[in-house]
């Protein structure tokens, strides 16, 4: 196996799910987001682990992601969070992938595909309501009419209703008011459907942030993603939750590691890498690591603030991170040897000094973007 690899701690993943389950009200369903190959952690392994914890739904973004889970033998309901193309619809129906719908054209395409399959039961769809995210969903005041349209279709039924929050990870007064307003609009939309005598099915709106911080908004099901992988959503962090009295100890599931592939001596004045952005100001030793931006160690991490852990000590990256390799300054006198393990981010038990969330904070991005960019060429090693 390539030494640059992602270690996936499935036990931590399950612990995170159980921790979340233990503070949602009994009976609250859970839909775990395993889109984007489970945020880079491997969809099939994570989905199976989630199912073993008794989760009720898995969420994907695309039909292909759903099919991958079905081919792996997963029978749990799958919710598809993005809109697929018309040509994928028959396949979505064949694999029992529950779509989010919000307009008559798309609903009619699903109805046609479901009718052609002569299913024994009506095919469930979830109605998306746009209460302020501005992505997909009908207007709240259209919900009743669209629900009626679904309800009177030949082969579909309303299985649930959903909305998605834009700023639930922010605790500022203004953003909290916005989230509350989104929730109020959603509840009104649900009521308007009920008033038509239609059962709205499973109602859900809480992403990770709302799951942790807004228990009044859990409704029938929560829809966490990033927290099951062990990262806190922005302002809803560990300190905030401790202060609030609802502490939760999330464990980072992924460790990204590599090893020192070479050690090179640098005399004062010798430059490093593309663009020659760093020059040794005194003689030093440089460790070369076989990891680069095509392995989610992004070029913009070429900052002295991002440190790599070798034998538990932090060392700075020098020069620009390349596609497949990078260079780290290990100084003159140290205990680093060739083939020593170097940890980019991850669990402390693996020798990491920072999580993907910490690197994200240093480099103006979010943990989601880092882990989900761990590409197929980084082998994953699953440990329990
Ligand atoms: C990705 C996604 C989630 C999960 O979001 P997190 O912030 O990772 O919890 C929930 N709902 C929808 C609609 C999503 O697209």
PDB file of N, CA and C and ligand atoms in Angstrom, residues 33 35 39 81 100 135 162-164 205-209 223-227 233 368, ligand 1:
ATOM      1  N   UNK A  33     -25.529  11.874   6.321  1.00  0.00           N
ATOM      2  CA  UNK A  33     -25.066  12.267   4.984  1.00  0.00           C
ATOM      3  C   UNK A  33     -23.783  11.505   4.643  1.00  0.00           C
ATOM      4  N   UNK A  35     -22.819  11.557   1.321  1.00  0.00           N
ATOM      5  CA  UNK A  35     -22.518  12.088  -0.014  1.00  0.00           C
ATOM      6  C   UNK A  35     -21.013  12.332  -0.154  1.00  0.00           C
ATOM      7  N   UNK A  39     -17.910  12.222   2.665  1.00  0.00           N
ATOM      8  CA  UNK A  39     -17.010  13.348   2.936  1.00  0.00           C
ATOM      9  C   UNK A  39     -15.553  12.886   2.836  1.00  0.00           C
ATOM     10  N   UNK A  81     -30.095  14.284  -2.218  1.00  0.00           N
ATOM     11  CA  UNK A  81     -30.224  15.698  -1.841  1.00  0.00           C
ATOM     12  C   UNK A  81     -30.145  16.670  -3.013  1.00  0.00           C
ATOM     13  N   UNK A 100     -35.488  14.385  -3.509  1.00  0.00           N
ATOM     14  CA  UNK A 100     -36.104  15.637  -3.068  1.00  0.00           C
ATOM     15  C   UNK A 100     -36.717  16.234  -4.324  1.00  0.00           C
ATOM     16  N   UNK A 135     -31.472  27.522  -2.660  1.00  0.00           N
ATOM     17  CA  UNK A 135     -30.887  26.479  -3.513  1.00  0.00           C
ATOM     18  C   UNK A 135     -32.038  25.742  -4.188  1.00  0.00           C
ATOM     19  N   UNK A 162     -38.811  18.571   3.644  1.00  0.00           N
ATOM     20  CA  UNK A 162     -37.528  19.039   4.155  1.00  0.00           C
ATOM     21  C   UNK A 162     -37.272  20.484   3.790  1.00  0.00           C
ATOM     22  N   UNK A 163     -36.422  21.113   4.605  1.00  0.00           N
ATOM     23  CA  UNK A 163     -35.841  22.386   4.210  1.00  0.00           C
ATOM     24  C   UNK A 163     -34.402  22.378   4.683  1.00  0.00           C
ATOM     25  N   UNK A 164     -33.617  23.362   4.234  1.00  0.00           N
ATOM     26  CA  UNK A 164     -32.188  23.372   4.572  1.00  0.00           C
ATOM     27  C   UNK A 164     -31.801  24.773   5.044  1.00  0.00           C
ATOM     28  N   UNK A 205     -35.198  19.079   8.930  1.00  0.00           N
ATOM     29  CA  UNK A 205     -34.486  20.283   8.515  1.00  0.00           C
ATOM     30  C   UNK A 205     -33.124  20.439   9.164  1.00  0.00           C
ATOM     31  N   UNK A 206     -32.832  19.673  10.223  1.00  0.00           N
ATOM     32  CA  UNK A 206     -31.617  19.948  11.006  1.00  0.00           C
ATOM     33  C   UNK A 206     -30.362  19.312  10.417  1.00  0.00           C
ATOM     34  N   UNK A 207     -29.463  20.143   9.917  1.00  0.00           N
ATOM     35  CA  UNK A 207     -28.116  19.698   9.541  1.00  0.00           C
ATOM     36  C   UNK A 207     -27.288  19.555  10.827  1.00  0.00           C
ATOM     37  N   UNK A 208     -25.984  19.373  10.688  1.00  0.00           N
ATOM     38  CA  UNK A 208     -25.153  19.157  11.892  1.00  0.00           C
ATOM     39  C   UNK A 208     -25.315  20.262  12.921  1.00  0.00           C
ATOM     40  N   UNK A 209     -25.211  21.516  12.459  1.00  0.00           N
ATOM     41  CA  UNK A 209     -25.238  22.642  13.390  1.00  0.00           C
ATOM     42  C   UNK A 209     -26.550  22.680  14.160  1.00  0.00           C
ATOM     43  N   UNK A 223     -30.456  15.453  10.208  1.00  0.00           N
ATOM     44  CA  UNK A 223     -29.721  15.131   8.975  1.00  0.00           C
ATOM     45  C   UNK A 223     -28.249  15.525   9.093  1.00  0.00           C
ATOM     46  N   UNK A 224     -27.539  14.967  10.071  1.00  0.00           N
ATOM     47  CA  UNK A 224     -26.162  15.401  10.279  1.00  0.00           C
ATOM     48  C   UNK A 224     -25.195  14.857   9.239  1.00  0.00           C
ATOM     49  N   UNK A 225     -24.163  15.636   8.964  1.00  0.00           N
ATOM     50  CA  UNK A 225     -23.083  15.186   8.082  1.00  0.00           C
ATOM     51  C   UNK A 225     -21.759  15.357   8.801  1.00  0.00           C
ATOM     52  N   UNK A 226     -21.242  16.558   8.788  1.00  0.00           N
ATOM     53  CA  UNK A 226     -19.863  16.794   9.244  1.00  0.00           C
ATOM     54  C   UNK A 226     -19.614  16.298  10.671  1.00  0.00           C
ATOM     55  N   UNK A 227     -20.603  16.370  11.552  1.00  0.00           N
ATOM     56  CA  UNK A 227     -20.326  15.959  12.942  1.00  0.00           C
ATOM     57  C   UNK A 227     -20.123  14.451  13.070  1.00  0.00           C
ATOM     58  N   UNK A 233     -19.261  22.232  13.507  1.00  0.00           N
ATOM     59  CA  UNK A 233     -19.630  23.228  12.498  1.00  0.00           C
ATOM     60  C   UNK A 233     -19.379  24.649  13.010  1.00  0.00           C
ATOM     61  N   UNK A 368     -15.032  20.206   5.669  1.00  0.00           N
ATOM     62  CA  UNK A 368     -15.742  19.486   4.610  1.00  0.00           C
ATOM     63  C   UNK A 368     -14.893  19.435   3.324  1.00  0.00           C
TER      64      UNK A 368
HETATM   65  C1  LIG B   1     -24.898  18.085   3.092  1.00  0.00           C
HETATM   66  C2  LIG B   1     -26.258  18.285   3.630  1.00  0.00           C
HETATM   67  C3  LIG B   1     -26.538  17.985   4.971  1.00  0.00           C
HETATM   68  C4  LIG B   1     -25.461  17.683   5.980  1.00  0.00           C
HETATM   69  O1  LIG B   1     -24.795  18.902   6.248  1.00  0.00           O
HETATM   70  P1  LIG B   1     -23.754  19.035   7.452  1.00  0.00           P
HETATM   71  O2  LIG B   1     -23.487  20.476   7.550  1.00  0.00           O
HETATM   72  O3  LIG B   1     -22.549  18.267   7.030  1.00  0.00           O
HETATM   73  O4  LIG B   1     -24.401  18.472   8.638  1.00  0.00           O
HETATM   74  C5  LIG B   1     -27.860  18.041   5.377  1.00  0.00           C
HETATM   75  N1  LIG B   1     -28.841  18.381   4.517  1.00  0.00           N
HETATM   76  C6  LIG B   1     -28.604  18.708   3.234  1.00  0.00           C
HETATM   77  C7  LIG B   1     -29.731  19.094   2.345  1.00  0.00           C
HETATM   78  C8  LIG B   1     -27.310  18.691   2.744  1.00  0.00           C
HETATM   79  O5  LIG B   1     -27.070  19.041   1.479  1.00  0.00           O
END
